[in-house]
mmCIF file of C-alpha atoms in Angstrom:
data_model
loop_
_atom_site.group_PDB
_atom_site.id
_atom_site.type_symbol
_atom_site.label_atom_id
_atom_site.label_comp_id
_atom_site.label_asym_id
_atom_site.label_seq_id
_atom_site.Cartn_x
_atom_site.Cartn_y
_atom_site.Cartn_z
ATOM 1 C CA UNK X 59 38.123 57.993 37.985
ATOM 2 C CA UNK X 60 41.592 58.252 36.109
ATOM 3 C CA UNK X 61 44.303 57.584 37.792
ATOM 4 C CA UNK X 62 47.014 58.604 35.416
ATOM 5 C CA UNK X 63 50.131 60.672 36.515
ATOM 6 C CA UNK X 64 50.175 64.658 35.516
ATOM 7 C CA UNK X 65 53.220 66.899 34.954
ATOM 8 C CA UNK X 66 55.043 69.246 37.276
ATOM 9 C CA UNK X 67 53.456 72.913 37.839
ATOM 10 C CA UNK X 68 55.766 75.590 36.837
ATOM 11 C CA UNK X 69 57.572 75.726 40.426
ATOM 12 C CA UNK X 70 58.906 72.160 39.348
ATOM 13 C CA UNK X 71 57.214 70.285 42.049
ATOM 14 C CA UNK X 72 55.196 66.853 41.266
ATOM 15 C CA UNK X 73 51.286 67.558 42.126
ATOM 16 C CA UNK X 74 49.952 65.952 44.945
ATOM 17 C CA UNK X 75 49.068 61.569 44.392
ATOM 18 C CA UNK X 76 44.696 61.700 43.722
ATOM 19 C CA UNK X 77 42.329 59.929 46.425
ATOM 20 C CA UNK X 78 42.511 56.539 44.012
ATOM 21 C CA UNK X 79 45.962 56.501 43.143
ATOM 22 C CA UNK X 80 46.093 57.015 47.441
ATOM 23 C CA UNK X 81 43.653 54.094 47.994
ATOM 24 C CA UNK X 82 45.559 51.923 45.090
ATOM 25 C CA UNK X 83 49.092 52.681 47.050
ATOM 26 C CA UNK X 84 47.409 51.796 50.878
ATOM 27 C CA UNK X 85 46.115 48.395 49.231
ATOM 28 C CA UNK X 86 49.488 47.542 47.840
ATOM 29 C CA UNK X 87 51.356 47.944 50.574
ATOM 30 C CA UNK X 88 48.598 46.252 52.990
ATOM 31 C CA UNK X 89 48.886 43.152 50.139
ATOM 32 C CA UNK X 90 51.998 42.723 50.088
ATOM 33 C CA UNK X 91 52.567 43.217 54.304
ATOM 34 C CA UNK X 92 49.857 40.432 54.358
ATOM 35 C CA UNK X 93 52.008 38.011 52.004
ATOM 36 C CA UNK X 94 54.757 38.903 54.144
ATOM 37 C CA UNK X 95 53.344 37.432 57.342
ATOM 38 C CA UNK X 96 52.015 34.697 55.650
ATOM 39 C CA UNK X 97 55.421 34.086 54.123
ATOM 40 C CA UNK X 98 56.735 34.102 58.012
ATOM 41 C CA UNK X 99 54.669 31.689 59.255
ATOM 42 C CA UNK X 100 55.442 29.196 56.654
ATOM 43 C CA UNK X 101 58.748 29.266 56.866
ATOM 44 C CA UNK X 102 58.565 28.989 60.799
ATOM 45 C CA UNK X 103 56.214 25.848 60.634
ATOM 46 C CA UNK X 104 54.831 24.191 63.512
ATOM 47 C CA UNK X 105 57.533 24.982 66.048
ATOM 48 C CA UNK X 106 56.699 24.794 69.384
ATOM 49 C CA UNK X 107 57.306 27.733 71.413
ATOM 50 C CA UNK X 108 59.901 27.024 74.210
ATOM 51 C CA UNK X 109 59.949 28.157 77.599
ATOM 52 C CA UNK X 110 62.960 28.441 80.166
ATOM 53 C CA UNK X 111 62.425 29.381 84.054
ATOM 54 C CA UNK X 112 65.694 29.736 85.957
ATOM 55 C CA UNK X 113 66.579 29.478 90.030
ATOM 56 C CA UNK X 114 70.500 30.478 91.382
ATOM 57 C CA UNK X 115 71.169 27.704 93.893
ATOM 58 C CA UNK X 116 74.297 28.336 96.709
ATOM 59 C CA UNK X 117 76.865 26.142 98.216
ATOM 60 C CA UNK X 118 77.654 26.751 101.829
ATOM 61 C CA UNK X 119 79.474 25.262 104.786
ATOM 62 C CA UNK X 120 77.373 23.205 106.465
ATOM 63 C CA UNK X 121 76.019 23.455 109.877
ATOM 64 C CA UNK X 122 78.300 20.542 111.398
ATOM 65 C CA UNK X 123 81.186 22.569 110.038
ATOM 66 C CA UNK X 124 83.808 22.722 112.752
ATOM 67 C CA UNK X 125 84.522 26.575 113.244
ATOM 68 C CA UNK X 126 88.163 25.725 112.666
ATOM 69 C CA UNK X 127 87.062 24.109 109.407
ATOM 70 C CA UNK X 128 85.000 26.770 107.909
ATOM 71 C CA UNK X 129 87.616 28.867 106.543
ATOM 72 C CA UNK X 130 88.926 25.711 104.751
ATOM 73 C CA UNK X 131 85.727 24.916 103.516
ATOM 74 C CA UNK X 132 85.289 28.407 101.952
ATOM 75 C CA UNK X 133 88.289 28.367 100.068
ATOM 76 C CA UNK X 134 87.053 24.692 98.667
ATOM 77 C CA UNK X 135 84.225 26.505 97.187
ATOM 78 C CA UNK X 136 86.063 29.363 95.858
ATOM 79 C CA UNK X 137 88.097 27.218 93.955
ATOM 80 C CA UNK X 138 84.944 25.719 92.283
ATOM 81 C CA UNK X 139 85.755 21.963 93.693
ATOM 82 C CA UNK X 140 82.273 22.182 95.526
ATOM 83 C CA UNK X 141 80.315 23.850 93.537
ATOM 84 C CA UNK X 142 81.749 22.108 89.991
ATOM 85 C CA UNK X 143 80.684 18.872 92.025
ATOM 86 C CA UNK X 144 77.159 19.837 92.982
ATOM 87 C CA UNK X 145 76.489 21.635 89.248
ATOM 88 C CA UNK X 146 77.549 17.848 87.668
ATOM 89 C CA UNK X 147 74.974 16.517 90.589
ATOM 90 C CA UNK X 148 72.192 18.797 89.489
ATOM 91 C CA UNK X 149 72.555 18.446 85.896
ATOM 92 C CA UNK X 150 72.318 14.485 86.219
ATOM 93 C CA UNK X 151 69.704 12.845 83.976
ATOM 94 C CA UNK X 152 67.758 10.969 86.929
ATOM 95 C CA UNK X 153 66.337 13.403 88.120
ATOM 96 C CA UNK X 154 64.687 14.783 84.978
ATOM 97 C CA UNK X 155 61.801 11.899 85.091
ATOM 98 C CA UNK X 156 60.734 13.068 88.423
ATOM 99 C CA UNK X 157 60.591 16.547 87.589
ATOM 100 C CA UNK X 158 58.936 16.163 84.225
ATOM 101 C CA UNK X 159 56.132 14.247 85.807
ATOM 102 C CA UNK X 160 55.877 16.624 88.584
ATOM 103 C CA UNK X 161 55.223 19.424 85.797
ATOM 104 C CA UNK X 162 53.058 17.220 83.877
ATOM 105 C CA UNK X 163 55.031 17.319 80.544
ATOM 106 C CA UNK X 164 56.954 14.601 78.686
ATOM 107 C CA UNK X 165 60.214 13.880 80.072
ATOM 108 C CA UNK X 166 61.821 14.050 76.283
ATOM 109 C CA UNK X 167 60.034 17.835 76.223
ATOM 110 C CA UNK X 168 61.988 18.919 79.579
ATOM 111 C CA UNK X 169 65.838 20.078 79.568
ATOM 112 C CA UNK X 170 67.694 21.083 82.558
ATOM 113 C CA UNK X 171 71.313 22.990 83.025
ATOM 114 C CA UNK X 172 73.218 23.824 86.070
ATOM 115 C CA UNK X 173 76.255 26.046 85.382
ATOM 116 C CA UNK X 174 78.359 27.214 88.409
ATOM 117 C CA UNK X 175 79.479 30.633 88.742
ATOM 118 C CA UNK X 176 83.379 31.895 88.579
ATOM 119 C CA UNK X 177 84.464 33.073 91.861
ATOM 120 C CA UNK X 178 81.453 32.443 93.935
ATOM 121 C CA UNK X 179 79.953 29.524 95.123
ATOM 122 C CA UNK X 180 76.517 30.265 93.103
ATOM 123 C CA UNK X 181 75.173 27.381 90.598
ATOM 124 C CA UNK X 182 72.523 28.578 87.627
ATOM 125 C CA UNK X 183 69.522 26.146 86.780
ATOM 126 C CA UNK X 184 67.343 26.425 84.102
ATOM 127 C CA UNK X 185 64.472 24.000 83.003
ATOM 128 C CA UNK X 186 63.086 24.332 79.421
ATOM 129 C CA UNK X 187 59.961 23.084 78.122
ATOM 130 C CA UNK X 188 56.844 23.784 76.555
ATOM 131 C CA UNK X 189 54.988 25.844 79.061
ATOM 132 C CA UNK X 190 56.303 28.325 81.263
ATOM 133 C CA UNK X 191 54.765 26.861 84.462
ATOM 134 C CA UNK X 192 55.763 23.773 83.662
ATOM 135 C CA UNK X 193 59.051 24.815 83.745
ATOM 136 C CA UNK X 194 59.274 26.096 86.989
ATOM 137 C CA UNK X 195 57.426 23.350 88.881
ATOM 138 C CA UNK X 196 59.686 21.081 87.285
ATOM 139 C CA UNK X 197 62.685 23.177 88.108
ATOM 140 C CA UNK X 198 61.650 23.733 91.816
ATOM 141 C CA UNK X 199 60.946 19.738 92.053
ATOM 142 C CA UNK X 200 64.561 19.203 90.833
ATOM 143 C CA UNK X 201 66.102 21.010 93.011
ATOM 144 C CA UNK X 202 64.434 19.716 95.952
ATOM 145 C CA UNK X 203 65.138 16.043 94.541
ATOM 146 C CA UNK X 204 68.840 16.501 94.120
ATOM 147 C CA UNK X 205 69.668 18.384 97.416
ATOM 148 C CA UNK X 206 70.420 15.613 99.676
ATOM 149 C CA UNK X 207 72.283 14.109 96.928
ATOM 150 C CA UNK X 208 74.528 17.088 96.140
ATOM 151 C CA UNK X 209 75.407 18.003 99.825
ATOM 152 C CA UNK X 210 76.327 14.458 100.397
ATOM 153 C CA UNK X 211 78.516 14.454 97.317
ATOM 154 C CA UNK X 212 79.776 18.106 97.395
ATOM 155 C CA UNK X 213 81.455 17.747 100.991
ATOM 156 C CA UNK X 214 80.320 19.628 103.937
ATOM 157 C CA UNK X 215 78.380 21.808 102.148
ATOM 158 C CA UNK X 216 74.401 22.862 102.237
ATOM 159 C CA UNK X 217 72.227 23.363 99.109
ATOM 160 C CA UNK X 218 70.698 26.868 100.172
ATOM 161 C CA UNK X 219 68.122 28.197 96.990
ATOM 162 C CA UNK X 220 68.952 31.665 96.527
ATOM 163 C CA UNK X 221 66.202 32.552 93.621
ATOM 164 C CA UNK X 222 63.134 30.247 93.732
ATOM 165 C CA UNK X 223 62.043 29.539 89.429
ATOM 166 C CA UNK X 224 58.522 30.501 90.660
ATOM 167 C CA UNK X 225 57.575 33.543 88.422
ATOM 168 C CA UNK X 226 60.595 33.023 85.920
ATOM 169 C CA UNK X 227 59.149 31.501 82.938
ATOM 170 C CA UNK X 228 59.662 32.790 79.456
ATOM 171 C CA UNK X 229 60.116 32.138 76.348
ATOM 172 C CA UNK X 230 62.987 31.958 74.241
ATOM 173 C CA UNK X 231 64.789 33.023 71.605
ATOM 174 C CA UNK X 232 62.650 35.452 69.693
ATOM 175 C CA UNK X 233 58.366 34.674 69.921
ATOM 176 C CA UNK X 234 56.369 33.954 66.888
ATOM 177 C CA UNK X 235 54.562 37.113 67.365
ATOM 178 C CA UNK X 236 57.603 39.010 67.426
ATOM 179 C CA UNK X 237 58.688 37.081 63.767
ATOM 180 C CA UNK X 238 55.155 37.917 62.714
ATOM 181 C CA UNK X 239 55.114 41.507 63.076
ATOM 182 C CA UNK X 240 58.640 42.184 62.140
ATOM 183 C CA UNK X 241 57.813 40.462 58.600
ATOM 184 C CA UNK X 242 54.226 42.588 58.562
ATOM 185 C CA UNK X 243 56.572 45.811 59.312
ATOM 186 C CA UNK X 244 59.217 45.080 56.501
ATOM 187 C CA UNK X 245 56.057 43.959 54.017
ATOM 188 C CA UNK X 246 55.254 47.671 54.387
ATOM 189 C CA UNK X 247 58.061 49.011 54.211
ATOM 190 C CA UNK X 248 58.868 47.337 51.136
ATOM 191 C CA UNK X 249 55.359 48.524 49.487
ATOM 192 C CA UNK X 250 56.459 51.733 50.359
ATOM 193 C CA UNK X 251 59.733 51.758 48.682
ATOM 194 C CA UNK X 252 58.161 50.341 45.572
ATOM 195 C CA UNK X 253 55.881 53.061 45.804
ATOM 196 C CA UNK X 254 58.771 56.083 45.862
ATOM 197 C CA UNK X 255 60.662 54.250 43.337
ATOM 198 C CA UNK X 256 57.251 54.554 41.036
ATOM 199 C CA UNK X 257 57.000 58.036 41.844
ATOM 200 C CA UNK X 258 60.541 58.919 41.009
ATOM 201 C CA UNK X 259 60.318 57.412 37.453
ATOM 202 C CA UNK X 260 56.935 59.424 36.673
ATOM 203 C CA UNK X 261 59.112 62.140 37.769
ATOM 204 C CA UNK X 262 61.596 61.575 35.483
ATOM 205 C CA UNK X 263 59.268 61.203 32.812
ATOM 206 C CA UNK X 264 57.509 64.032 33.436
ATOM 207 C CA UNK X 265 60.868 66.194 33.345
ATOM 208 C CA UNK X 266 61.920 64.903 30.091
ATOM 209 C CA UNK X 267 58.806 65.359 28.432
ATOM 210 C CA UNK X 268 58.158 69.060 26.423
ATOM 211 C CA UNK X 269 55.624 70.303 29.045
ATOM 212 C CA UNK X 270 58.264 69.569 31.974
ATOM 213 C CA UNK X 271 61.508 71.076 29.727
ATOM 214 C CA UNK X 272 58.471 74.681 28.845
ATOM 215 C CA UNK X 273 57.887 75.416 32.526
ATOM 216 C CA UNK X 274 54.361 75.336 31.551
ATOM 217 C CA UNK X 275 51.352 73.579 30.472
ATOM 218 C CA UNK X 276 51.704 72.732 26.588
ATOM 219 C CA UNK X 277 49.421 75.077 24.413
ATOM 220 C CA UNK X 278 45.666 74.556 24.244
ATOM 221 C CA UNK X 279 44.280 72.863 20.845
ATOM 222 C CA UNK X 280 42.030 74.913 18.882
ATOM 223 C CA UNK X 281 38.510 73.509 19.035
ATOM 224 C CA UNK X 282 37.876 72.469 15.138
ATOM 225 C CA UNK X 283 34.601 74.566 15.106
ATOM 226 C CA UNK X 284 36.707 77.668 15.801
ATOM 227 C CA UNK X 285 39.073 77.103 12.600
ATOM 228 C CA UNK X 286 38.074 79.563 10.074
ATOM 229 C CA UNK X 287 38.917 78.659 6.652
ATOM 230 C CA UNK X 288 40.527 81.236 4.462
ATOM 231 C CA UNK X 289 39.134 81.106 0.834
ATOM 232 C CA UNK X 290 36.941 82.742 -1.831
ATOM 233 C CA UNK X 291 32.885 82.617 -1.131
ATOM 234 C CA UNK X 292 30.812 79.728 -1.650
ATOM 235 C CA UNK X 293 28.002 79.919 -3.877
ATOM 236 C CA UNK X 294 25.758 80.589 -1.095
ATOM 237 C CA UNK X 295 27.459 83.287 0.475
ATOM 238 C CA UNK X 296 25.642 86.661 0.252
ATOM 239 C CA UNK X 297 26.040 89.031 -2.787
ATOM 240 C CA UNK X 298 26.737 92.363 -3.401
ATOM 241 C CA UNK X 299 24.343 94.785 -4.297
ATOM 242 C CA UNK X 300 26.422 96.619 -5.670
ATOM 243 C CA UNK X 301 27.777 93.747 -8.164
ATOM 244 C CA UNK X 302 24.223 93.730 -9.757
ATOM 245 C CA UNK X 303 23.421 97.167 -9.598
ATOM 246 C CA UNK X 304 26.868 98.531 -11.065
ATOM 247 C CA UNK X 305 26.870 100.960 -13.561
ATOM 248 C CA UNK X 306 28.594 100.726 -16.879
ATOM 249 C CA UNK X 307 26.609 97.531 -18.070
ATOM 250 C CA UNK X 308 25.238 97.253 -21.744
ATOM 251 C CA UNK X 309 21.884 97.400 -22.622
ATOM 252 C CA UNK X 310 20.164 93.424 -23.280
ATOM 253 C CA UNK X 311 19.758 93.280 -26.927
ATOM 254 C CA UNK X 312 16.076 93.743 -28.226
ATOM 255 C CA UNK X 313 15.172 96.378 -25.656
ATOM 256 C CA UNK X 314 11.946 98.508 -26.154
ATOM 257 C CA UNK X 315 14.906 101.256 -26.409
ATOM 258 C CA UNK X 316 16.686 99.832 -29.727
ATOM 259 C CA UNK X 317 20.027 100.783 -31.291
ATOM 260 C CA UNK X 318 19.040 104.340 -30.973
ATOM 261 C CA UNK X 319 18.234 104.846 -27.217
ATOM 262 C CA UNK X 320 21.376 104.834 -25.423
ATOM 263 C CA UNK X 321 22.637 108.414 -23.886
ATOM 264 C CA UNK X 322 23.000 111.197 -26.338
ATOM 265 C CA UNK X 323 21.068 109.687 -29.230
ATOM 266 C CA UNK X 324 18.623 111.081 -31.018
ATOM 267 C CA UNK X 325 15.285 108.891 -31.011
ATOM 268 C CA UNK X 326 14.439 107.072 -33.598
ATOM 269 C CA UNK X 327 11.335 106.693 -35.910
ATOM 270 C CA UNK X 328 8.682 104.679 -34.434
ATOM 271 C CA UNK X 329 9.682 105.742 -31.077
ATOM 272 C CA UNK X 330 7.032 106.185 -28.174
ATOM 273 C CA UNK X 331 6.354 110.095 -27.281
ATOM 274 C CA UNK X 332 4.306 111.496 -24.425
ATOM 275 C CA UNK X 333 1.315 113.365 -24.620
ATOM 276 C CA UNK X 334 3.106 116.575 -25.566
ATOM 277 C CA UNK X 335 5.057 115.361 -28.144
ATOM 278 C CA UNK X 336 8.281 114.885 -26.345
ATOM 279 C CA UNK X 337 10.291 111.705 -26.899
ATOM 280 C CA UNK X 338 10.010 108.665 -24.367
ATOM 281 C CA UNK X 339 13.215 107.621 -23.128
ATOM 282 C CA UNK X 340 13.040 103.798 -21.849
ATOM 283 C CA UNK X 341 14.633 103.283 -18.527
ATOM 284 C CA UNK X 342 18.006 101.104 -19.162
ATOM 285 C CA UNK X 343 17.756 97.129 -18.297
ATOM 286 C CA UNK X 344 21.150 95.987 -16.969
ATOM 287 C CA UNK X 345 22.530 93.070 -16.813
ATOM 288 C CA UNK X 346 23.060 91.211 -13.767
ATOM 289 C CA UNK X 347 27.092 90.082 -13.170
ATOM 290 C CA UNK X 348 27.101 85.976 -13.399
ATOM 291 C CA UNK X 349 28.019 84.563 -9.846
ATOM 292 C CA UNK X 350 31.470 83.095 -9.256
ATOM 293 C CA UNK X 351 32.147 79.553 -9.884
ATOM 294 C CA UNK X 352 32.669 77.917 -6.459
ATOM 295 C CA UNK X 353 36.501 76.750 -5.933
ATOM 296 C CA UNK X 354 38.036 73.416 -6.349
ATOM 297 C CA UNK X 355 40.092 72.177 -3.553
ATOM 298 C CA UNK X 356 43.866 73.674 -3.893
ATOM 299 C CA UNK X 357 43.175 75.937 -7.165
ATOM 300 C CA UNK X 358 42.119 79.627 -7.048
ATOM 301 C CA UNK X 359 38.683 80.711 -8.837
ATOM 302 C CA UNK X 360 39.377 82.310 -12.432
ATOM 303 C CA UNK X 361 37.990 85.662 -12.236
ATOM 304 C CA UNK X 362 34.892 85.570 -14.026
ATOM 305 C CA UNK X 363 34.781 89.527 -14.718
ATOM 306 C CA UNK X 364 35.268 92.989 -13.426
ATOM 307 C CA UNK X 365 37.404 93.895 -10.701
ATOM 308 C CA UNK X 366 37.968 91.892 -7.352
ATOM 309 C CA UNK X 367 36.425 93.872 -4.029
ATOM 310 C CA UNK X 368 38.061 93.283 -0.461
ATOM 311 C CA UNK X 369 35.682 90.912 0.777
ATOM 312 C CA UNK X 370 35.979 88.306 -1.767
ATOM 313 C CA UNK X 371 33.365 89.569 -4.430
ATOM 314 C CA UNK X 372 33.456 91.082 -7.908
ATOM 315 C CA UNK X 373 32.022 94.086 -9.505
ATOM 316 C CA UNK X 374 31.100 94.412 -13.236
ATOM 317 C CA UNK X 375 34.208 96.665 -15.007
ATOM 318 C CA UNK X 376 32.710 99.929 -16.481
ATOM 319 C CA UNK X 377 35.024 99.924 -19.092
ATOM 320 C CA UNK X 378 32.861 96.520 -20.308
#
């Protein structure tokens, strides 16, 4: 099946794309979508997908407080004192072993933050790693290492966890899926501005050719057995009768006739009589006309005699 572009109907508008020049465009665009992903995970390599689980830990007064001490010790933690004490406690290296090998990962795979909260006495953990359980086991095994640590550092504070990690794992930053599929997504839609872009330059064409400027479809080509060549007859063409049967033509020398037996004559000795004694008059032999000479190519027939008829032939002149 062809699959070459038409030209515009005479409303102007660009006829529908055929079922292969469809089928072509669909394949293109899945091609190149394909090469697109492929592409993407290339240039992403073998990275490891991360995942980060998170817990809010609070600071408060201790139960050995001394009620006139509590409102002390809540203005301590206000001021971030306490709490910038216990984040520095959380965050501390040593306890990153124990946690790792609680979660079953690689202590160089695990990374742990504890950022404390302006204004409140609220610290944020995170744990990172490879696997989103692992993360929060080794997040919730952190913070139940470092607690007795942090309230005897922090002052007379308690280690209370607000938001346990279980549940919180994710993964960061933007998933290779994600990467995946946006590249398949712009693979398309690049196919498919190649494709309009196509289409808008057979347009073009199309309007600047003669059929686009007419309005119209250009004229039809006469089939070559239709042409009718205009000329003089060939030798077979049919005759006239009437060019052999014309009047006015000479008797053939030698005739029974002679001399003596045209019209008007008076018969002469030795001719034939019939049984009553009245001359014989022998019926006239004429002369067929000679056919015309068929034409060379680019010069017009001499006439050969008489006088030229509508349809091409030639009758014998009387006057000859």
């Amino acid at each position: 099946m062809e699959d070459t572009a038409v030209a515009p109907t005479a409303a102007g508008r660009m006829p529908r794309l055929r079922p292969s020049r469809r089928l072509t465009t669909v394949a293109a665009a899945l091609v190149v979508a394909a090469i697109a992903v492929v592409g993407t995970q290339l240039a992403l390599g073998p990275v490891v997908q991360e995942y980060r689980a998170t817990a809010q830990v609070v600071l408060v007064p201790a139960a050995t407080t001394a009620p006139e001490d509590v409102p002390s010790a809540w203005e301590s933690l206000y001021d971030l004192r306490g709490s910038k004490v216990a984040a520095a406690v959380l965050a501390a290296p040593r306890w990153v072993g124990p946690a790792a090998q609680a979660a079953g990962v690689p202590a160089t795979a695990l990374a742990v933050t504890a950022t404390p909260v302006a204004g409140t006495s609220q610290i944020n953990l995170t744990a990172t790693t490879t696997d989103p359980r692992a993360a929060e086991t080794a997040l919730t095994a952190l913070v139940q290492a470092a607690t007795p640590l942090t309230e005897q550092l922090s002052g007379p504070f308690s280690l209370v966890l607000a938001e346990p990690a279980t549940g919180t794992g994710a993964p960061t930053g933007i998933p290779r899926v994600t990467w995946l599929a946006i590249a398949g997504v712009g693979g398309l839609l690049l196919a498919a501005a190649g494709v309009a872009l196509l289409n808008r330059r057979d347009r073009r064409r199309a309007e600047r050719s003669p059929a686009g400027h007419g309005g119209g479809a250009a004229p039809a080509a006469v089939p070559e057995e239709d042409v009718v060549s205009a000329g003089p007859p060939q030798d077979d063409a049919p005759r006239d009768a009437a060019a052999d049967d014309a009047p006015g033509d000479a008797p053939e020398t030698g005739s029974p006739s002679g001399a003596g037996d045209a019209p008007g004559d008076a018969p002469g000795p030795g001719s034939p009589t019939a049984a009553d004694g009245a001359p014989v008059t022998a019926a006239p032999t004429f002369r067929p006309s000679p056919r015309p000479r068929a034409a060379e190519p680019g010069r017009t027939p001499e006439p050969v005699g008489g006088r030229p008829l509508g349809d091409g032939t030639r009758v014998a002149d009387p006057a000859r």
